XYZ file of C-alpha atoms in Angstrom:
675
model
C -0.317 -0.592 -0.630
C 1.449 3.356 -1.277
C 1.319 6.032 2.441
C 2.305 8.561 1.192
C -0.935 9.921 -0.623
C -1.436 10.268 4.284
C 1.255 12.162 4.192
C 0.019 15.568 3.988
C -2.724 14.673 6.520
C -0.053 12.210 8.338
C 1.966 15.421 9.175
C -0.877 18.027 10.199
C -1.967 15.786 12.666
C 1.225 15.504 14.109
C 1.594 18.759 14.906
C -1.674 18.458 16.466
C -0.921 15.638 18.958
C 2.251 17.284 19.760
C 0.376 20.433 20.027
C -1.599 18.718 22.488
C 1.425 17.264 24.405
C 2.848 20.478 24.859
C -0.183 22.233 26.586
C -1.019 19.418 28.112
C 2.746 18.941 30.127
C 2.959 22.640 30.746
C -0.666 22.476 32.230
C 0.417 19.127 34.718
C 3.887 20.574 35.315
C 1.585 23.220 37.428
C -1.030 20.955 38.733
C 1.449 17.211 38.183
C -1.407 15.519 40.154
C -4.172 15.332 37.825
C -4.815 11.966 36.404
C -6.561 13.611 33.096
C -4.542 15.389 31.889
C -1.782 12.369 32.137
C -4.361 10.564 30.644
C -5.215 12.941 27.324
C -1.073 13.046 27.042
C -1.052 9.720 26.886
C -3.954 9.424 24.280
C -1.887 11.765 22.414
C 1.474 10.010 22.150
C -0.515 6.806 21.791
C -2.598 8.034 18.658
C 1.046 9.735 17.292
C 2.612 6.206 17.468
C 0.223 4.047 15.693
C 0.304 6.780 13.607
C 4.030 6.830 12.990
C 4.503 2.849 12.797
C 1.633 2.731 10.716
C 3.624 5.314 7.869
C 7.143 3.329 8.323
C 8.678 6.229 10.517
C 10.564 3.395 13.029
C 12.574 5.805 15.373
C 9.554 7.674 15.590
C 7.103 5.151 16.457
C 10.361 3.829 19.097
C 10.832 6.494 20.641
C 6.913 7.749 21.594
C 6.398 4.515 22.424
C 9.141 4.580 25.471
C 7.227 8.379 25.755
C 3.847 6.015 26.352
C 5.121 3.971 28.525
C 6.534 6.719 30.884
C 2.979 8.137 31.020
C 1.531 5.199 31.902
C 3.309 4.732 34.237
C 2.176 7.659 36.536
C -1.260 7.609 35.466
C -1.034 4.079 36.614
C -0.233 5.551 39.756
C 4.167 3.888 39.829
C 5.635 6.726 39.041
C 4.932 10.965 40.627
C 5.544 13.540 38.268
C 8.540 15.270 38.756
C 10.843 18.710 37.228
C 13.954 16.087 36.524
C 11.379 13.767 34.712
C 9.317 17.078 33.024
C 12.088 18.125 31.658
C 13.187 14.721 30.289
C 9.531 14.361 28.443
C 9.820 18.121 26.891
C 13.253 16.616 25.222
C 11.749 13.561 23.704
C 8.966 16.361 22.628
C 11.922 17.817 20.555
C 13.187 14.539 19.461
C 9.868 14.296 17.929
C 9.209 17.917 16.108
C 12.627 17.524 14.687
C 10.954 14.558 13.413
C 8.420 15.337 11.555
C 9.780 18.771 10.104
C 12.807 16.118 8.527
C 9.603 14.535 7.136
C 7.602 17.890 6.647
C 11.631 18.858 4.371
C 11.630 15.169 2.733
C 13.609 13.714 4.839
C 13.784 10.053 6.157
C 13.104 11.467 9.499
C 15.409 8.326 11.237
C 17.211 9.956 14.658
C 19.285 8.721 16.685
C 17.011 8.757 20.039
C 18.885 5.684 21.457
C 19.651 7.947 24.710
C 16.452 10.011 24.974
C 15.330 6.584 25.062
C 17.408 5.990 28.128
C 16.559 8.831 29.716
C 13.062 8.284 29.735
C 13.255 4.512 30.801
C 15.527 5.013 34.074
C 13.343 8.892 34.242
C 9.949 5.963 34.996
C 11.531 2.689 35.134
C 8.801 1.349 37.188
C 6.381 0.988 33.643
C 8.644 -0.994 32.169
C 6.483 -3.789 33.174
C 3.996 -1.477 31.771
C 5.801 -1.560 27.995
C 4.173 -4.925 26.588
C 1.142 -3.936 26.545
C -1.680 -2.456 26.581
C -3.126 -1.378 30.069
C -5.971 0.996 31.437
C -6.410 2.505 28.484
C -6.475 -0.055 26.159
C -8.555 1.076 22.653
C -12.251 -0.067 23.496
C -14.026 -2.028 21.801
C -17.271 -3.228 20.650
C -20.247 -3.881 22.845
C -23.788 -4.780 23.039
C -26.092 -1.581 22.266
C -27.377 -1.648 26.174
C -30.571 1.802 25.447
C -32.241 2.988 29.321
C -35.645 4.313 29.274
C -35.734 7.492 27.290
C -34.194 5.658 24.868
C -36.302 2.933 24.879
C -38.982 5.300 24.579
C -37.673 7.633 21.764
C -36.864 4.509 19.703
C -40.378 2.664 20.359
C -41.911 5.909 19.399
C -39.810 6.740 16.146
C -41.203 2.684 15.149
C -44.591 3.782 15.787
C -44.614 6.869 12.902
C -42.509 3.582 10.704
C -38.597 3.925 11.519
C -37.559 1.175 11.895
C -34.440 0.245 14.480
C -31.443 -1.225 13.087
C -28.323 -2.153 14.944
C -25.027 -3.102 13.437
C -21.860 -3.594 13.904
C -18.865 -2.377 11.445
C -16.088 -3.631 11.269
C -13.599 -1.587 9.983
C -9.560 -3.439 7.509
C -6.586 -4.167 9.018
C -4.961 -2.011 7.046
C -7.287 1.367 7.679
C -4.833 3.920 8.088
C -7.068 6.471 9.530
C -10.283 5.055 11.106
C -12.196 8.376 11.772
C -12.513 8.821 8.177
C -14.044 6.442 7.817
C -16.638 6.573 10.112
C -16.929 10.207 9.711
C -17.945 8.546 6.117
C -20.454 5.884 7.368
C -22.045 8.386 9.287
C -22.295 10.865 6.409
C -24.207 7.913 4.185
C -26.069 6.982 7.095
C -27.354 9.573 7.896
C -28.533 11.248 4.278
C -31.519 8.093 4.340
C -31.597 7.335 8.452
C -30.190 8.861 12.485
C -27.836 7.402 14.327
C -29.264 8.131 17.053
C -26.425 6.184 19.373
C -22.563 4.111 19.240
C -20.331 2.056 20.503
C -18.111 3.666 21.858
C -18.784 6.605 22.235
C -18.160 9.844 19.459
C -15.807 11.045 21.161
C -13.573 7.447 21.189
C -14.793 7.197 17.735
C -13.359 10.279 17.131
C -9.797 10.174 18.313
C -9.524 6.194 17.376
C -10.523 5.050 19.881
C -11.096 1.667 19.110
C -9.357 -1.404 18.048
C -11.470 -2.346 13.891
C -14.823 -2.516 15.082
C -17.547 -0.283 16.748
C -20.871 -0.596 17.024
C -24.730 2.059 15.947
C -28.199 2.191 16.035
C -29.566 3.776 13.336
C -33.432 4.540 12.797
C -34.233 4.498 9.539
C -37.101 4.474 6.668
C -35.185 1.971 4.209
C -34.728 -2.259 4.293
C -32.326 -3.917 5.870
C -30.659 -4.427 3.457
C -30.132 -1.495 2.067
C -28.667 -0.501 4.605
C -26.192 -2.373 5.005
C -25.130 -2.217 1.188
C -24.653 1.951 1.924
C -22.163 0.654 4.835
C -19.929 -2.120 2.726
C -20.004 -0.111 -0.103
C -17.412 1.897 1.557
C -13.368 1.556 0.941
C -12.558 -0.472 3.944
C -15.173 -1.410 5.943
C -14.463 -5.411 5.671
C -17.763 -6.767 7.143
C -21.152 -5.690 8.411
C -23.300 -6.823 10.909
C -27.503 -5.977 10.574
C -30.153 -7.230 12.535
C -33.486 -4.881 13.557
C -34.710 -4.440 16.767
C -38.069 -5.237 17.038
C -40.418 -3.438 20.741
C -39.133 -3.045 23.794
C -41.440 -5.036 27.433
C -41.587 -2.819 29.934
C -40.439 -5.900 31.703
C -37.354 -6.791 30.676
C -36.261 -3.631 28.756
C -32.234 -4.241 28.232
C -33.977 -7.163 26.270
C -34.510 -7.433 22.178
C -38.009 -9.562 21.695
C -40.961 -9.199 18.806
C -43.484 -7.053 19.988
C -46.967 -7.840 20.325
C -49.500 -5.101 19.374
C -51.234 -5.557 22.318
C -48.209 -5.015 25.534
C -47.735 -1.738 23.322
C -48.661 0.942 26.371
C -49.744 4.455 25.039
C -46.799 6.948 24.941
C -46.595 10.586 24.614
C -46.498 11.972 21.295
C -42.526 13.364 20.205
C -42.005 15.923 17.477
C -42.480 13.450 14.150
C -39.337 12.245 11.938
C -39.433 14.124 8.359
C -37.887 12.028 5.089
C -35.193 11.984 5.328
C -35.185 11.512 8.348
C -32.320 13.615 9.498
C -34.955 14.821 12.169
C -35.714 11.854 13.011
C -35.736 12.303 17.589
C -31.880 11.517 19.289
C -31.634 9.470 22.097
C -28.089 10.174 22.952
C -26.645 13.506 23.349
C -23.077 12.613 23.997
C -23.533 11.371 20.198
C -24.869 13.771 17.608
C -20.981 15.398 17.250
C -21.028 11.643 15.325
C -24.230 11.952 13.962
C -24.348 15.075 12.724
C -21.872 18.319 14.680
C -19.939 20.409 13.100
C -17.984 19.116 9.596
C -14.764 19.636 8.876
C -12.931 19.376 6.239
C -9.334 19.368 5.660
C -8.464 21.922 2.860
C -4.794 21.869 0.846
C -4.099 25.636 1.543
C -1.844 26.091 -2.861
C -6.682 25.376 -3.676
C -6.944 28.188 -0.978
C -4.824 30.593 -2.508
C -6.153 29.266 -6.377
C -9.640 30.140 -4.941
C -7.919 33.462 -3.151
C -6.734 34.383 -6.884
C -9.363 33.594 -8.922
C -11.615 36.734 -6.672
C -9.215 38.689 -6.866
C -9.827 38.850 -10.906
C -13.624 38.544 -9.971
C -13.083 42.037 -8.569
C -11.014 43.206 -11.375
C -14.373 42.648 -13.453
C -16.480 43.958 -11.215
C -14.415 47.331 -10.933
C -14.564 47.798 -14.797
C -18.503 46.267 -15.548
C -19.554 49.153 -12.392
C -17.455 51.898 -14.309
C -18.680 50.547 -17.450
C -22.650 50.723 -16.193
C -22.122 55.053 -15.115
C -21.045 55.538 -18.155
C -23.383 54.375 -20.070
C -26.692 54.493 -17.555
C -28.570 52.403 -19.144
C -30.847 50.933 -15.705
C -30.665 47.229 -16.844
C -27.217 46.658 -16.464
C -26.973 48.666 -13.429
C -29.877 46.821 -11.491
C -28.009 43.613 -12.826
C -24.048 45.220 -11.544
C -25.541 45.971 -7.921
C -26.638 42.942 -7.469
C -23.358 40.777 -9.020
C -21.639 43.178 -6.510
C -23.977 42.674 -3.544
C -22.922 38.629 -4.513
C -19.171 39.127 -4.872
C -18.776 41.109 -1.460
C -20.932 38.678 -0.190
C -18.724 35.821 -1.929
C -14.708 37.690 -0.641
C -16.724 38.344 3.118
C -16.620 33.691 2.866
C -13.697 33.374 1.317
C -11.766 35.818 3.122
C -13.020 34.315 6.377
C -12.298 30.579 4.602
C -8.674 31.604 4.645
C -8.754 33.512 8.960
C -7.004 31.119 11.595
C -7.095 31.448 14.954
C -3.927 33.495 16.302
C -3.693 31.145 18.770
C -1.582 29.011 15.749
C 1.593 31.644 16.522
C 0.503 31.688 20.840
C 0.550 27.520 21.564
C 4.683 28.425 20.423
C 5.483 30.715 23.345
C 4.819 28.836 27.102
C 7.229 25.888 25.535
C 10.306 28.768 25.345
C 9.572 30.846 28.327
C 9.323 27.558 30.368
C 13.045 27.504 29.093
C 14.201 31.052 29.042
C 13.241 31.347 32.579
C 15.870 28.084 33.219
C 18.799 29.514 31.484
C 17.681 33.228 32.995
C 16.805 32.253 36.648
C 13.942 33.870 36.947
C 10.652 33.193 37.468
C 8.199 34.269 34.710
C 4.375 34.078 33.630
C 3.102 33.735 30.744
C -0.226 34.453 30.275
C -1.703 34.780 27.064
C -5.027 36.574 26.315
C -7.216 36.679 23.536
C -6.182 33.198 21.430
C -8.990 32.610 19.381
C -8.379 36.729 17.556
C -8.303 35.587 13.142
C -5.784 36.441 10.671
C -5.433 36.353 7.118
C -3.078 33.150 6.762
C -0.632 35.287 5.210
C -0.711 37.688 7.816
C -0.730 34.700 10.501
C 2.724 32.755 8.125
C 4.944 36.346 9.124
C 3.856 37.145 12.068
C 5.727 34.254 14.212
C 8.791 35.849 14.676
C 8.816 39.555 15.415
C 6.304 38.167 18.256
C 9.726 35.931 18.718
C 11.934 38.689 19.802
C 9.701 40.615 21.133
C 8.692 38.319 24.187
C 12.120 37.222 24.441
C 12.858 41.135 25.207
C 10.924 41.065 27.522
C 12.581 38.621 29.187
C 15.688 39.658 28.975
C 15.703 43.289 29.219
C 12.183 43.977 31.133
C 11.322 41.278 33.231
C 14.199 41.821 36.757
C 15.576 38.770 38.960
C 13.682 37.776 41.532
C 16.087 39.129 43.967
C 15.509 42.593 42.564
C 11.698 42.466 42.028
C 12.097 41.661 45.788
C 14.232 44.830 46.593
C 12.028 46.793 45.300
C 8.725 45.429 46.703
C 7.554 43.952 43.805
C 6.328 39.473 43.477
C 8.758 38.139 42.992
C 7.533 36.376 39.906
C 7.076 37.932 37.236
C 4.162 37.930 34.784
C 4.140 38.516 30.726
C 0.761 39.897 28.837
C 0.201 38.360 25.163
C -3.024 39.356 23.808
C -4.729 39.611 21.054
C -8.233 41.592 19.976
C -10.029 43.699 16.878
C -10.242 46.395 16.371
C -12.200 48.440 13.239
C -10.019 46.740 9.989
C -6.900 45.350 12.454
C -5.852 43.258 14.109
C -3.990 43.538 17.239
C -1.258 42.365 19.436
C 0.551 43.721 22.749
C 2.975 42.353 24.694
C 3.046 44.122 27.499
C 5.749 42.615 30.645
C 5.578 43.823 34.489
C 9.289 44.460 34.012
C 11.526 47.529 34.886
C 10.823 49.550 31.696
C 12.322 51.431 29.124
C 15.788 53.525 31.288
C 15.653 56.342 28.982
C 18.599 57.814 30.230
C 20.632 54.681 28.604
C 18.869 54.437 25.583
C 19.364 57.868 24.887
C 24.079 58.157 26.242
C 23.465 54.672 23.361
C 21.647 56.938 20.547
C 24.236 59.241 20.804
C 26.664 57.059 20.831
C 25.893 55.488 17.916
C 24.174 58.554 16.167
C 21.187 58.065 16.321
C 20.812 61.259 16.569
C 22.026 64.272 17.528
C 22.778 66.392 21.143
C 20.177 68.977 19.707
C 16.856 66.281 18.623
C 17.930 64.796 22.267
C 17.123 68.166 23.904
C 13.773 68.396 22.124
C 12.506 64.852 22.348
C 9.536 64.236 24.773
C 9.102 60.494 26.368
C 7.741 58.713 24.156
C 9.826 59.507 21.014
C 12.767 58.749 23.423
C 10.612 54.785 23.539
C 11.264 55.128 20.221
C 14.340 54.960 20.035
C 14.560 51.372 20.363
C 13.690 50.766 17.455
C 16.066 52.445 15.229
C 18.531 50.748 12.963
C 21.471 48.767 15.545
C 20.061 50.108 18.270
C 20.744 48.397 21.245
C 21.307 48.430 25.216
C 22.019 45.056 25.697
C 25.623 45.214 27.992
C 26.602 42.126 26.222
C 25.376 40.268 23.131
C 23.461 37.607 24.374
C 21.055 34.564 22.115
C 18.668 35.390 23.751
C 17.121 39.307 22.930
C 18.913 41.375 20.374
C 21.835 39.732 19.584
C 23.375 42.992 19.249
C 21.010 43.736 16.538
C 17.671 45.698 17.877
C 14.360 45.956 17.793
C 14.436 47.460 13.914
C 14.011 44.603 12.798
C 10.892 43.928 13.972
C 9.663 46.896 13.355
C 10.346 46.655 9.588
C 8.740 43.368 9.526
C 5.802 44.318 10.909
C 6.151 47.556 8.601
C 6.671 45.457 5.331
C 2.664 43.561 5.990
C 1.344 46.899 6.548
C 1.285 47.238 10.039
C 2.922 48.769 13.097
C 4.296 48.875 16.549
C 4.190 51.402 18.846
C 5.569 51.179 22.875
C 4.469 52.643 26.455
C 6.826 52.589 29.036
C 7.085 53.145 32.483
C 10.430 53.023 33.958
C 10.374 50.844 37.197
C 6.622 49.260 36.049
C 6.785 47.715 32.540
C 6.243 47.604 29.030
C 3.638 47.286 26.510
C 4.579 46.610 22.718
C 1.440 47.329 20.656
C 1.138 45.596 17.539
C -1.036 46.911 14.919
C -1.805 44.354 12.178
C -4.033 44.713 9.133
C -7.093 41.606 8.865
C -5.407 40.716 5.062
C -3.135 41.369 2.803
C -4.713 40.464 -0.267
C -7.611 42.959 -0.263
C -7.604 46.047 0.832
C -9.492 50.036 0.421
C -7.690 52.200 -0.905
C -8.203 56.041 -1.524
C -7.470 56.624 -5.349
C -5.190 60.235 -5.902
C -4.723 61.439 -9.309
C -1.024 62.929 -9.764
C -0.622 64.544 -12.746
C -3.272 61.912 -15.308
C -1.508 59.145 -13.023
C -3.293 56.915 -10.626
C -2.032 56.208 -7.154
C -4.164 54.764 -4.590
C -2.989 54.926 -0.725
C -4.387 52.544 2.220
C -7.157 53.746 4.551
C -5.987 52.225 7.030
C -2.724 54.374 7.191
C -5.377 58.026 6.350
C -6.655 60.419 8.751
C -8.282 62.962 7.668
C -8.662 64.527 3.937
C -8.243 68.469 3.564
C -7.372 71.057 0.788
C -5.878 74.283 2.221
C -4.236 76.960 1.073
C -0.302 77.203 -0.429
C -0.259 80.397 2.054
C -0.774 77.814 5.026
C 2.805 76.422 4.434
C 5.117 77.270 7.019
C 8.889 77.586 6.339
C 11.040 75.531 9.745
C 14.681 74.743 9.403
C 15.406 72.211 5.802
C 11.555 72.039 5.627
C 8.067 72.739 4.379
C 5.250 72.000 7.164
C 2.225 72.926 8.576
C 0.380 73.285 11.606
C -2.410 70.833 11.918
C -5.458 70.712 14.692
C -1.630 71.715 16.733
C 0.409 69.707 15.852
C 3.371 69.976 12.991
C 3.436 68.279 10.201
C 6.039 67.309 7.714
C 4.922 67.989 3.822
C 5.330 65.832 1.706
C 4.424 66.522 -2.095
C 3.619 62.885 -3.618
C 4.721 63.476 -7.773
C 8.397 65.104 -6.085
C 8.569 61.647 -4.557
C 7.320 59.986 -8.018
C 8.901 62.556 -10.539
C 5.405 62.997 -12.034
C 6.439 66.752 -14.141
C 4.536 69.486 -12.347
C 2.487 71.323 -14.953
C -0.413 73.552 -12.130
C 3.049 75.040 -9.517
C 0.443 78.051 -9.967
C -2.443 76.048 -8.467
C -3.239 78.543 -4.829
C -5.204 75.670 -2.944
C -3.854 72.161 -2.351
C -5.451 68.827 -1.853
C -3.910 67.057 1.490
C -4.050 63.496 3.071
C -2.584 62.665 6.692
C -1.644 59.882 7.242
C -0.094 58.151 9.853
C 2.853 56.248 10.986
C 2.613 55.208 15.365
C 2.797 58.302 16.774
C 3.974 60.595 13.527
C 2.249 62.362 10.782
C 3.032 63.699 7.304
C 0.318 65.157 5.330
C 0.571 63.597 1.231
C 0.001 67.011 -1.438
C -1.824 65.558 -4.284
C -3.121 67.338 -7.010
C -6.707 65.668 -6.378
C -9.214 62.910 -4.948
C -11.304 60.464 -7.094
C -12.388 58.178 -3.947
C -12.325 55.092 -2.198
C -12.260 51.838 -4.082
C -11.336 48.534 -2.963
C -8.289 46.792 -4.747
C -6.836 44.182 -5.269
C -2.679 44.036 -4.266
C -0.495 42.522 -6.200
C 3.155 42.339 -6.411
C 4.996 44.566 -8.793
C 7.227 40.881 -9.331
C 10.641 40.215 -10.269
C 11.916 42.682 -12.277
C 10.437 45.617 -10.791
C 12.305 44.912 -6.768
C 12.948 47.253 -4.371
C 10.843 50.160 -5.398
C 11.095 52.985 -3.381
C 7.561 54.501 -1.436
C 5.536 52.181 -3.742
C 4.047 48.443 -1.689
C 2.154 47.123 -4.798
C -0.214 48.344 -7.963
C -3.627 47.224 -8.013
C -5.366 46.925 -12.261
C -8.740 49.825 -11.855
C -12.606 49.430 -13.627
C -11.310 50.704 -16.813
C -8.244 48.647 -17.319
C -5.558 50.816 -16.283
C -2.933 50.504 -13.704
C -2.037 52.500 -10.125
C 0.808 52.402 -8.641
C 0.091 51.486 -4.207
C 2.141 53.699 -2.155
C 3.880 52.367 0.659
C 2.650 55.096 3.271
C 5.852 54.149 5.671
C 8.670 54.472 4.082
C 7.825 58.589 3.073
C 6.882 59.205 6.816
C 9.645 59.919 8.674
């Protein structure tokens, strides 16, 4: 059998099981006597062992077997959780993650696990006896279905309304790799013409594949028995199906399945009648609802979603073209049709964008392990609190924010949080706190990294900035506190006395700032010396389709992202003031520098005598700049397209878009023009 067809599923599920192990182990470290956590970890390790063995990754299967033995000994109370055993288990997970990564990169997943296996055996020596056999959590076997009083009443009532109650025992092939998938397919097919009301083992165990090859189903349908059997046997990797019809239950022996006589039937209170195709038949067991008709999910290759997004982007371009044609022709029927298409494509756009949304949890989940490791290296006591992990971002953004967040967290641990001794001297709790928080606001997602450490030493920052030539002494005299704080984002700036692998590495936070700005986002800092620092990241929900303000520079059309715009206005030329070496305007009490976009993009200026100027005030962090343009066209949703390999790194241009009339408009990178 070719197992390569299952490789992607294997990798996805392996990562999920390893993440579960990581999360539960961190919880177990805080609650070492919680055997439910141990059971959860054991189950994940057990599944991982079976998957890796089936796929032929023997080193991975061997290591998970030793890890499983240790968990088995803990849950059977043959050994206790200690700091040493926790370190060993985390080390084993590191090896497993490395093997999964190797397989994902096209390798064979081989790794020398001899030493870590010995460590696991020594730490969990009490598990030796359990290594040969499966014990307390041995996969559940199918049993005879038994019904409580309520279930019997429901089934009898359904029978009176024309339904037949069948009991099926399904045996899957020994070669079946993804048992949960086969179970799901069976339930899907059965629920098309009836209703699954009960299973043995229950839905949770079936979904987690915690059963051998056999399971039982109680099923209501109006279909003949042979037809029901045919439905199940038609599904691949189903080896055998036993089916029988259950007759009415006698009151004296409710557990026995006997043929009910008409005179033995009692009057019952009516229940809602099941409707064809029997998908509304009564559910007897709420716990099995997920198996019968719970949330349906399917794994989709991300390349397919990218292709779908690309096709929709072309549709957005054509939609803009149609809107412009309808406007020019002034045909009512065409206008009505285009408006309807616009509404429908708008709904389609929301659906497609939502399909690409991923919880930031996928990134946040990496950090608790890192915090645990670094607190040991730094000899500090630090607690990581995560809030808003369910907040969703476009996958393209999610893929890029991991490294910036990692850098900010390491910075907080290394430079922010003080040592336990120092914190006690300051009257603070011995354990420091780092808060990682995400939330939506408008069309943006905000991610905050906050610590209760020492905050920014502004005197030291100024000294380093002057020493490295980041600012002049004259500029240093006029800087406000928040401007001094922002100096830590300058290129190559670092206040670290020694370079370490934990944060900075002598590079500074400019890499974080540049990465976030390349994503159309920004980062700011708010710090109070002695009390802590708050880094706030602002990110767009998606990078593919953005709202822009279209403007004219002579005959050229440019697009400015709405997310960067504070305000638009028309001012007199006389309102522009000259200070030092640049022109500025007074905008609501703020001195705002003026940038002429025509000069920046070398557009010939034919209207130098104009007395009125159109300005757009844009923001980057706490800095404002006024762009001067010839005129405003209007707001529009556009598709952001890369300039490609032929035009890399064009100054102050982040991409291009195709407008409704077929023209190409360049999209201005506001961050590059704000100094």
